[in-house]
mmCIF file of C-alpha atoms in Angstrom:
data_model
loop_
_atom_site.group_PDB
_atom_site.id
_atom_site.type_symbol
_atom_site.label_atom_id
_atom_site.label_comp_id
_atom_site.label_asym_id
_atom_site.label_seq_id
_atom_site.Cartn_x
_atom_site.Cartn_y
_atom_site.Cartn_z
ATOM 1 C CA MET Q 193 29.010 -117.520 -25.740
ATOM 2 C CA ASP Q 194 30.242 -114.043 -26.674
ATOM 3 C CA LEU Q 195 33.120 -112.920 -24.445
ATOM 4 C CA ARG Q 196 33.648 -109.195 -23.992
ATOM 5 C CA ILE Q 197 36.341 -107.308 -22.078
ATOM 6 C CA PHE Q 198 35.056 -104.765 -19.560
ATOM 7 C CA THR Q 199 37.348 -102.167 -17.950
ATOM 8 C CA GLU Q 200 37.028 -99.668 -15.087
ATOM 9 C CA PRO Q 201 39.303 -96.757 -16.110
ATOM 10 C CA GLN Q 202 38.243 -94.493 -13.242
ATOM 11 C CA GLN Q 203 40.434 -96.683 -11.040
ATOM 12 C CA GLY Q 204 43.499 -95.254 -12.791
ATOM 13 C CA ALA Q 205 44.141 -95.446 -16.537
ATOM 14 C CA THR Q 206 45.137 -93.189 -19.393
ATOM 15 C CA TYR Q 207 43.743 -93.308 -22.911
ATOM 16 C CA ASP Q 208 46.963 -95.021 -24.009
ATOM 17 C CA ASP Q 209 46.378 -97.741 -21.392
ATOM 18 C CA LEU Q 210 42.895 -98.317 -22.753
ATOM 19 C CA LEU Q 211 44.150 -98.347 -26.334
ATOM 20 C CA ARG Q 212 46.643 -101.101 -25.514
ATOM 21 C CA VAL Q 213 43.897 -103.200 -23.907
ATOM 22 C CA ALA Q 214 41.455 -102.571 -26.756
ATOM 23 C CA ARG Q 215 44.027 -103.623 -29.349
ATOM 24 C CA ALA Q 216 44.878 -106.731 -27.313
ATOM 25 C CA THR Q 217 41.144 -107.457 -27.051
ATOM 26 C CA GLU Q 218 40.778 -107.290 -30.811
ATOM 27 C CA ASP Q 219 43.947 -109.290 -31.535
ATOM 28 C CA ALA Q 220 42.929 -112.050 -29.110
ATOM 29 C CA GLY Q 221 39.559 -112.571 -30.780
ATOM 30 C CA TYR Q 222 37.161 -111.186 -28.168
ATOM 31 C CA ASP Q 223 33.804 -109.849 -29.304
ATOM 32 C CA ALA Q 224 33.974 -106.367 -27.754
ATOM 33 C CA PHE Q 225 35.759 -103.823 -25.582
ATOM 34 C CA PHE Q 226 33.644 -102.008 -22.998
ATOM 35 C CA ARG Q 227 34.380 -99.462 -20.323
ATOM 36 C CA SER Q 228 32.550 -97.977 -17.367
ATOM 37 C CA ASP Q 229 31.330 -94.375 -17.408
ATOM 38 C CA HIS Q 230 32.547 -92.924 -14.099
ATOM 39 C CA TYR Q 231 34.403 -89.771 -13.092
ATOM 40 C CA LEU Q 232 35.664 -90.811 -9.642
ATOM 41 C CA HIS Q 233 37.670 -93.770 -8.390
ATOM 42 C CA MET Q 234 36.212 -96.270 -5.939
ATOM 43 C CA GLY Q 235 37.844 -98.036 -3.009
ATOM 44 C CA GLY Q 236 41.429 -97.696 -1.863
ATOM 45 C CA VAL Q 237 43.091 -96.544 -5.090
ATOM 46 C CA SER Q 238 44.301 -93.089 -6.086
ATOM 47 C CA GLY Q 239 42.627 -93.041 -9.487
ATOM 48 C CA LEU Q 240 45.690 -91.264 -10.921
ATOM 49 C CA PRO Q 241 46.105 -89.715 -13.401
ATOM 50 C CA GLY Q 242 42.359 -89.024 -13.242
ATOM 51 C CA PRO Q 243 39.234 -89.975 -15.161
ATOM 52 C CA THR Q 244 38.858 -90.286 -18.901
ATOM 53 C CA ASP Q 245 35.549 -89.503 -20.584
ATOM 54 C CA ALA Q 246 33.805 -92.621 -21.860
ATOM 55 C CA TRP Q 247 32.590 -91.334 -25.214
ATOM 56 C CA ILE Q 248 35.768 -89.411 -26.019
ATOM 57 C CA THR Q 249 37.674 -92.626 -25.293
ATOM 58 C CA LEU Q 250 35.377 -94.695 -27.497
ATOM 59 C CA ALA Q 251 35.643 -92.160 -30.322
ATOM 60 C CA GLY Q 252 39.416 -92.577 -30.270
ATOM 61 C CA LEU Q 253 39.177 -96.364 -30.123
ATOM 62 C CA ALA Q 254 36.697 -96.337 -32.989
ATOM 63 C CA ARG Q 255 39.495 -95.115 -35.266
ATOM 64 C CA GLU Q 256 42.188 -97.374 -33.783
ATOM 65 C CA THR Q 257 40.296 -100.690 -34.026
ATOM 66 C CA SER Q 258 38.513 -102.389 -36.902
ATOM 67 C CA ARG Q 259 36.431 -105.339 -35.680
ATOM 68 C CA ILE Q 260 35.479 -105.315 -32.006
ATOM 69 C CA ARG Q 261 32.288 -103.720 -30.811
ATOM 70 C CA LEU Q 262 32.604 -100.770 -28.436
ATOM 71 C CA GLY Q 263 30.350 -99.621 -25.614
ATOM 72 C CA THR Q 264 29.668 -98.627 -22.031
ATOM 73 C CA LEU Q 265 28.464 -100.468 -18.944
ATOM 74 C CA VAL Q 266 26.850 -98.083 -18.434
ATOM 75 C CA THR Q 267 26.498 -94.422 -19.380
ATOM 76 C CA ALA Q 268 24.764 -92.480 -16.612
ATOM 77 C CA ALA Q 269 21.655 -90.483 -17.497
ATOM 78 C CA THR Q 270 22.772 -87.796 -15.044
ATOM 79 C CA PHE Q 271 25.966 -86.923 -16.924
ATOM 80 C CA ARG Q 272 24.765 -85.577 -20.274
ATOM 81 C CA HIS Q 273 21.733 -83.967 -21.892
ATOM 82 C CA PRO Q 274 19.994 -86.690 -23.931
ATOM 83 C CA ALA Q 275 20.099 -84.786 -27.221
ATOM 84 C CA VAL Q 276 23.828 -84.115 -26.831
ATOM 85 C CA LEU Q 277 24.425 -87.757 -25.899
ATOM 86 C CA ALA Q 278 22.451 -88.938 -28.941
ATOM 87 C CA ILE Q 279 24.713 -86.825 -31.174
ATOM 88 C CA SER Q 280 27.898 -88.125 -29.502
ATOM 89 C CA VAL Q 281 26.938 -91.793 -29.706
ATOM 90 C CA ALA Q 282 25.729 -91.482 -33.311
ATOM 91 C CA GLN Q 283 29.042 -89.886 -34.242
ATOM 92 C CA VAL Q 284 31.057 -92.649 -32.547
ATOM 93 C CA ASP Q 285 28.902 -95.197 -34.368
ATOM 94 C CA GLN Q 286 29.819 -93.456 -37.645
ATOM 95 C CA MET Q 287 33.505 -93.307 -36.680
ATOM 96 C CA SER Q 288 33.515 -97.042 -35.929
ATOM 97 C CA GLY Q 289 31.591 -98.120 -38.996
ATOM 98 C CA GLY Q 290 28.600 -99.208 -36.922
ATOM 99 C CA ARG Q 291 30.221 -101.011 -33.974
ATOM 100 C CA VAL Q 292 28.633 -99.253 -30.978
ATOM 101 C CA ASP Q 293 26.472 -100.841 -28.275
ATOM 102 C CA PHE Q 294 24.797 -98.254 -26.042
ATOM 103 C CA GLY Q 295 24.695 -99.200 -22.368
ATOM 104 C CA PHE Q 296 22.512 -96.792 -20.380
ATOM 105 C CA GLY Q 297 21.398 -96.420 -16.774
ATOM 106 C CA ALA Q 298 19.912 -93.952 -14.321
ATOM 107 C CA GLY Q 299 23.160 -93.128 -12.449
ATOM 108 C CA TRP Q 300 23.942 -93.998 -8.842
ATOM 109 C CA PHE Q 301 27.412 -93.056 -7.506
ATOM 110 C CA ALA Q 302 26.727 -90.085 -5.242
ATOM 111 C CA ASP Q 303 30.360 -89.172 -4.499
ATOM 112 C CA GLU Q 304 31.267 -88.573 -8.140
ATOM 113 C CA HIS Q 305 28.252 -86.304 -8.576
ATOM 114 C CA THR Q 306 29.245 -84.283 -5.530
ATOM 115 C CA ALA Q 307 32.890 -84.138 -6.577
ATOM 116 C CA TYR Q 308 32.105 -82.697 -10.006
ATOM 117 C CA GLY Q 309 28.989 -80.689 -9.166
ATOM 118 C CA ILE Q 310 26.585 -82.935 -11.080
ATOM 119 C CA ALA Q 311 23.021 -83.117 -9.805
ATOM 120 C CA LEU Q 312 21.860 -86.524 -8.560
ATOM 121 C CA PRO Q 313 18.081 -86.448 -8.057
ATOM 122 C CA GLU Q 314 16.288 -88.889 -5.788
ATOM 123 C CA VAL Q 315 15.656 -92.362 -7.192
ATOM 124 C CA ARG Q 316 12.140 -91.843 -8.551
ATOM 125 C CA GLU Q 317 13.134 -88.722 -10.473
ATOM 126 C CA ARG Q 318 16.306 -90.405 -11.762
ATOM 127 C CA PHE Q 319 14.250 -93.188 -13.302
ATOM 128 C CA ASP Q 320 11.701 -90.731 -14.685
ATOM 129 C CA ARG Q 321 14.531 -88.812 -16.356
ATOM 130 C CA CYS Q 322 16.146 -92.026 -17.580
ATOM 131 C CA ALA Q 323 12.885 -93.097 -19.242
ATOM 132 C CA GLU Q 324 12.491 -89.726 -20.961
ATOM 133 C CA GLN Q 325 16.106 -89.788 -22.083
ATOM 134 C CA LEU Q 326 15.682 -93.217 -23.653
ATOM 135 C CA GLU Q 327 12.604 -91.979 -25.514
ATOM 136 C CA ILE Q 328 14.531 -88.962 -26.774
ATOM 137 C CA ILE Q 329 17.746 -90.742 -27.731
ATOM 138 C CA THR Q 330 16.057 -93.637 -29.530
ATOM 139 C CA GLY Q 331 13.501 -91.272 -31.049
ATOM 140 C CA LEU Q 332 16.193 -89.011 -32.491
ATOM 141 C CA TRP Q 333 18.047 -91.973 -33.977
ATOM 142 C CA GLU Q 334 14.926 -93.587 -35.453
ATOM 143 C CA THR Q 335 13.403 -90.441 -37.008
ATOM 144 C CA PRO Q 336 13.693 -90.684 -40.820
ATOM 145 C CA VAL Q 337 16.135 -88.334 -42.509
ATOM 146 C CA GLY Q 338 14.229 -85.221 -43.575
ATOM 147 C CA ALA Q 339 11.644 -85.560 -40.811
ATOM 148 C CA THR Q 340 11.735 -83.774 -37.465
ATOM 149 C CA PHE Q 341 11.423 -85.018 -33.899
ATOM 150 C CA ASP Q 342 9.353 -83.440 -31.121
ATOM 151 C CA PHE Q 343 9.166 -84.442 -27.490
ATOM 152 C CA VAL Q 344 7.373 -82.945 -24.501
ATOM 153 C CA GLY Q 345 7.971 -84.553 -21.130
ATOM 154 C CA LYS Q 346 8.178 -83.527 -17.516
ATOM 155 C CA HIS Q 347 11.932 -82.935 -17.632
ATOM 156 C CA TYR Q 348 12.820 -82.405 -21.314
ATOM 157 C CA GLU Q 349 11.295 -80.726 -24.348
ATOM 158 C CA LEU Q 350 12.522 -80.829 -27.951
ATOM 159 C CA THR Q 351 10.828 -78.894 -30.759
ATOM 160 C CA ARG Q 352 11.299 -79.629 -34.462
ATOM 161 C CA SER Q 353 14.676 -81.237 -34.003
ATOM 162 C CA PRO Q 354 16.262 -82.303 -37.313
ATOM 163 C CA ALA Q 355 17.288 -85.450 -35.408
ATOM 164 C CA LEU Q 356 20.767 -85.522 -36.878
ATOM 165 C CA PRO Q 357 23.307 -87.068 -37.130
ATOM 166 C CA LYS Q 358 22.176 -90.621 -37.718
ATOM 167 C CA PRO Q 359 24.106 -93.663 -36.510
ATOM 168 C CA VAL Q 360 25.323 -96.160 -39.095
ATOM 169 C CA GLN Q 361 23.316 -98.960 -37.474
ATOM 170 C CA ARG Q 362 19.673 -98.794 -38.458
ATOM 171 C CA PRO Q 363 17.279 -98.186 -36.945
ATOM 172 C CA ARG Q 364 19.766 -97.565 -34.116
ATOM 173 C CA PRO Q 365 22.634 -99.056 -32.080
ATOM 174 C CA PRO Q 366 21.628 -101.840 -29.686
ATOM 175 C CA VAL Q 367 20.579 -100.573 -26.244
ATOM 176 C CA ILE Q 368 21.820 -102.386 -23.133
ATOM 177 C CA ILE Q 369 20.000 -101.911 -19.829
ATOM 178 C CA GLY Q 370 20.912 -103.713 -16.630
ATOM 179 C CA GLY Q 371 20.700 -103.829 -12.868
ATOM 180 C CA THR Q 372 18.702 -105.437 -10.101
ATOM 181 C CA GLY Q 373 15.798 -102.990 -9.720
ATOM 182 C CA LYS Q 374 12.626 -105.035 -9.528
ATOM 183 C CA LYS Q 375 10.098 -102.778 -11.300
ATOM 184 C CA ARG Q 376 11.313 -99.771 -13.293
ATOM 185 C CA THR Q 377 14.475 -101.456 -14.593
ATOM 186 C CA PRO Q 378 12.653 -104.443 -16.169
ATOM 187 C CA GLU Q 379 9.998 -102.112 -17.588
ATOM 188 C CA LEU Q 380 12.621 -99.923 -19.268
ATOM 189 C CA ALA Q 381 14.410 -102.989 -20.611
ATOM 190 C CA ALA Q 382 11.188 -104.371 -22.050
ATOM 191 C CA ARG Q 383 10.510 -101.079 -23.869
ATOM 192 C CA PHE Q 384 13.964 -100.156 -25.112
ATOM 193 C CA ALA Q 385 16.637 -102.845 -24.704
ATOM 194 C CA GLN Q 386 18.110 -105.378 -27.082
ATOM 195 C CA GLU Q 387 20.179 -106.758 -24.194
ATOM 196 C CA PHE Q 388 19.735 -107.038 -20.434
ATOM 197 C CA ASN Q 389 22.868 -107.258 -18.292
ATOM 198 C CA LEU Q 390 23.257 -108.528 -14.735
ATOM 199 C CA PRO Q 391 26.507 -107.272 -13.162
ATOM 200 C CA PHE Q 392 28.169 -109.379 -10.462
ATOM 201 C CA ALA Q 393 25.015 -111.330 -9.580
ATOM 202 C CA ASP Q 394 24.763 -114.895 -8.291
ATOM 203 C CA PRO Q 395 22.733 -117.322 -10.424
ATOM 204 C CA ASP Q 396 19.582 -117.190 -8.287
ATOM 205 C CA THR Q 397 19.515 -113.385 -8.399
ATOM 206 C CA ALA Q 398 20.125 -113.440 -12.140
ATOM 207 C CA VAL Q 399 17.377 -115.970 -12.856
ATOM 208 C CA ALA Q 400 14.829 -113.957 -10.870
ATOM 209 C CA GLN Q 401 15.756 -110.697 -12.592
ATOM 210 C CA PHE Q 402 15.798 -112.168 -16.088
ATOM 211 C CA GLU Q 403 12.303 -113.504 -15.431
ATOM 212 C CA ARG Q 404 11.120 -110.053 -14.336
ATOM 213 C CA VAL Q 405 12.416 -108.651 -17.627
ATOM 214 C CA ALA Q 406 10.695 -111.447 -19.564
ATOM 215 C CA ALA Q 407 7.416 -110.802 -17.732
ATOM 216 C CA ALA Q 408 7.657 -107.069 -18.444
ATOM 217 C CA ALA Q 409 8.249 -107.817 -22.126
ATOM 218 C CA ARG Q 410 5.275 -110.159 -22.326
ATOM 219 C CA ALA Q 411 3.117 -107.522 -20.616
ATOM 220 C CA ILE Q 412 3.654 -105.121 -23.542
ATOM 221 C CA GLY Q 413 3.366 -107.809 -26.207
ATOM 222 C CA ARG Q 414 7.066 -108.240 -26.867
ATOM 223 C CA ASN Q 415 8.790 -111.593 -27.291
ATOM 224 C CA PRO Q 416 11.263 -111.935 -24.370
ATOM 225 C CA ASP Q 417 13.574 -113.986 -26.600
ATOM 226 C CA GLU Q 418 14.394 -110.761 -28.477
ATOM 227 C CA ILE Q 419 16.337 -109.554 -25.423
ATOM 228 C CA ILE Q 420 19.852 -110.985 -25.076
ATOM 229 C CA ARG Q 421 20.723 -112.163 -21.572
ATOM 230 C CA SER Q 422 24.202 -111.203 -20.403
ATOM 231 C CA ALA Q 423 26.234 -111.009 -17.209
ATOM 232 C CA ALA Q 424 29.366 -109.255 -15.975
ATOM 233 C CA GLN Q 425 31.876 -110.935 -13.665
ATOM 234 C CA VAL Q 426 35.351 -110.050 -12.434
ATOM 235 C CA VAL Q 427 37.926 -112.417 -13.909
ATOM 236 C CA CYS Q 428 41.152 -113.771 -12.371
ATOM 237 C CA VAL Q 429 42.559 -116.746 -14.257
ATOM 238 C CA GLY Q 430 45.962 -118.373 -13.844
ATOM 239 C CA ARG Q 431 47.754 -121.408 -15.201
ATOM 240 C CA ASP Q 432 48.379 -122.550 -11.632
ATOM 241 C CA GLU Q 433 47.509 -121.490 -8.098
ATOM 242 C CA ALA Q 434 50.525 -119.204 -7.800
ATOM 243 C CA GLU Q 435 49.521 -117.263 -10.904
ATOM 244 C CA VAL Q 436 45.921 -116.967 -9.691
ATOM 245 C CA ALA Q 437 47.178 -115.634 -6.345
ATOM 246 C CA ARG Q 438 49.485 -113.133 -8.059
ATOM 247 C CA ARG Q 439 46.666 -111.784 -10.192
ATOM 248 C CA ALA Q 440 44.298 -111.552 -7.227
ATOM 249 C CA ALA Q 441 46.892 -109.645 -5.203
ATOM 250 C CA ALA Q 442 47.428 -107.225 -8.101
ATOM 251 C CA ILE Q 443 43.792 -106.117 -7.885
ATOM 252 C CA GLY Q 444 43.610 -106.157 -4.080
ATOM 253 C CA ARG Q 445 41.340 -109.191 -3.790
ATOM 254 C CA GLU Q 446 41.514 -112.566 -2.040
ATOM 255 C CA VAL Q 447 41.488 -115.724 -4.129
ATOM 256 C CA ASP Q 448 38.830 -117.488 -2.030
ATOM 257 C CA GLU Q 449 36.550 -114.449 -2.239
ATOM 258 C CA LEU Q 450 37.025 -114.210 -5.991
ATOM 259 C CA ARG Q 451 36.205 -117.886 -6.416
ATOM 260 C CA VAL Q 452 32.862 -117.228 -4.717
ATOM 261 C CA ASN Q 453 32.020 -113.835 -6.210
ATOM 262 C CA GLY Q 454 33.749 -113.936 -9.587
ATOM 263 C CA LEU Q 455 35.511 -116.128 -12.106
ATOM 264 C CA ALA Q 456 38.766 -117.179 -10.476
ATOM 265 C CA GLY Q 457 41.001 -120.202 -10.778
ATOM 266 C CA THR Q 458 42.557 -122.264 -13.510
ATOM 267 C CA PRO Q 459 41.073 -122.200 -17.013
ATOM 268 C CA ALA Q 460 39.297 -125.502 -16.347
ATOM 269 C CA GLU Q 461 37.733 -124.158 -13.133
ATOM 270 C CA VAL Q 462 36.533 -121.001 -14.845
ATOM 271 C CA VAL Q 463 35.119 -122.862 -17.850
ATOM 272 C CA ASP Q 464 33.180 -125.104 -15.470
ATOM 273 C CA LYS Q 465 31.765 -122.165 -13.498
ATOM 274 C CA ILE Q 466 30.762 -120.272 -16.639
ATOM 275 C CA GLY Q 467 29.090 -123.398 -17.989
ATOM 276 C CA ARG Q 468 27.050 -123.875 -14.829
ATOM 277 C CA TYR Q 469 26.087 -120.182 -14.772
ATOM 278 C CA ARG Q 470 25.031 -120.315 -18.426
ATOM 279 C CA GLU Q 471 22.965 -123.468 -17.868
ATOM 280 C CA LEU Q 472 21.099 -121.898 -14.932
ATOM 281 C CA THR Q 473 20.547 -118.416 -16.337
ATOM 282 C CA GLY Q 474 20.435 -118.728 -20.113
ATOM 283 C CA ILE Q 475 23.084 -116.058 -20.730
ATOM 284 C CA THR Q 476 24.719 -115.995 -24.148
ATOM 285 C CA ARG Q 477 27.117 -113.101 -23.514
ATOM 286 C CA LEU Q 478 29.627 -112.509 -20.723
ATOM 287 C CA TYR Q 479 31.555 -109.355 -19.831
ATOM 288 C CA LEU Q 480 34.882 -110.137 -18.172
ATOM 289 C CA GLN Q 481 35.808 -107.324 -15.797
ATOM 290 C CA VAL Q 482 39.562 -106.885 -16.123
ATOM 291 C CA LEU Q 483 40.980 -104.695 -13.353
ATOM 292 C CA ASP Q 484 44.738 -104.929 -13.992
ATOM 293 C CA LEU Q 485 45.097 -103.200 -17.354
ATOM 294 C CA SER Q 486 48.840 -103.797 -17.497
ATOM 295 C CA ASP Q 487 48.441 -107.603 -17.590
ATOM 296 C CA LEU Q 488 47.814 -108.315 -21.272
ATOM 297 C CA ASP Q 489 48.961 -111.920 -20.801
ATOM 298 C CA HIS Q 490 45.803 -112.410 -18.731
ATOM 299 C CA LEU Q 491 43.640 -111.553 -21.761
ATOM 300 C CA GLU Q 492 45.669 -113.855 -23.988
ATOM 301 C CA LEU Q 493 45.403 -116.749 -21.515
ATOM 302 C CA VAL Q 494 41.610 -116.490 -21.296
ATOM 303 C CA ALA Q 495 41.306 -116.189 -25.073
ATOM 304 C CA ALA Q 496 43.521 -119.246 -25.631
ATOM 305 C CA GLU Q 497 42.356 -121.595 -22.873
ATOM 306 C CA VAL Q 498 38.856 -120.500 -21.775
ATOM 307 C CA ALA Q 499 37.101 -119.075 -24.847
ATOM 308 C CA PRO Q 500 37.548 -122.114 -27.145
ATOM 309 C CA GLN Q 501 35.805 -124.373 -24.601
ATOM 310 C CA LEU Q 502 32.697 -122.137 -24.517
ATOM 311 C CA ARG Q 503 31.918 -122.313 -28.239
#
C-alpha cells in the first residue's frame, strides 16, 4: 500500500507551511506529497493568508525535495488553458527529475469561480472541455521531438504546435482522474488515466465506481488492471483517545463522525479499517488528507505505527 500525504492549502497555508509538510513527508518515508488546486477556502475558516497556486507551489517543492512524488488532487480544467497547463506541468516534471503525477478534473466549486471571475460552464460543457483538454495535454506531451501537434475541437484549436517542452517521464507523467460521476468520469479514466481515485467514499460506493471504470476500460479494449485503484480519506490518528480527540478538535471535527467517515482512532484501529477497505475495494494507494499542517508529529506517528503494518 502506497501512502501519500494530501493537503488542502486553500484552508489557510503559506508556501513555507507546505514546504515544512513536504519535507516531513519525505523524511518520514511517504510515497508522495499532494495538494488540492483551489483558490477559495471552504467552511468556517478564514483561509488567511490566502490561496497559493498549485503548480507554482509544486515547482518550488520540486527543487526542495529529492524523492517524493508531487501532484494535485485535482487540477481544475476551468483554471488554465490546456496548452499553458501542459507547459507548466512539463516544466515541473523537469524541475523534479520526473516526479510529477497529474491529477485532473472538470472543476466544480462555483464560489471560487465567482470570486475570481473564472467561467464555470454547465456540467455537460465542463466535461466536454475536460475531454478536449486531456487530448491536448497528453497529445502535446506524447508528440515526438521535432514533430508538431494539431488539434481541432469544439472548444480549442491548436495549429502546428512544436509541442514543447517535454516532461522527463516518457511518454508522459501519470494521469489521475477521480470522482463519482457514473458515465463521463469512467469513460475519461478509461481513455487517459493511469490511476483512478475515489475521494472520501464508503466501500460500497468505491466498489461500484471502480467497476464502472473497469467496464469502460474493457469497452475500449483496455486491460482494467492497468489502472491503479486509489482512495483519499481524512486522517486523525492518536496514541490514545485524548490525542485523537485533540487532533479532531484542531480540524473542527467530531471523533465519532471521523471514525465513520474517515480514518480516526489509534494506529491499530486505523490499520484495521484500511485493511478492510483495501480487501473490499482492491485499492493499492491511499491519500491521507492532513488538515492541520502544523502537526508534524501526526505524520511521524502514522509513518511509524500505521505504515509498517500495511506493507
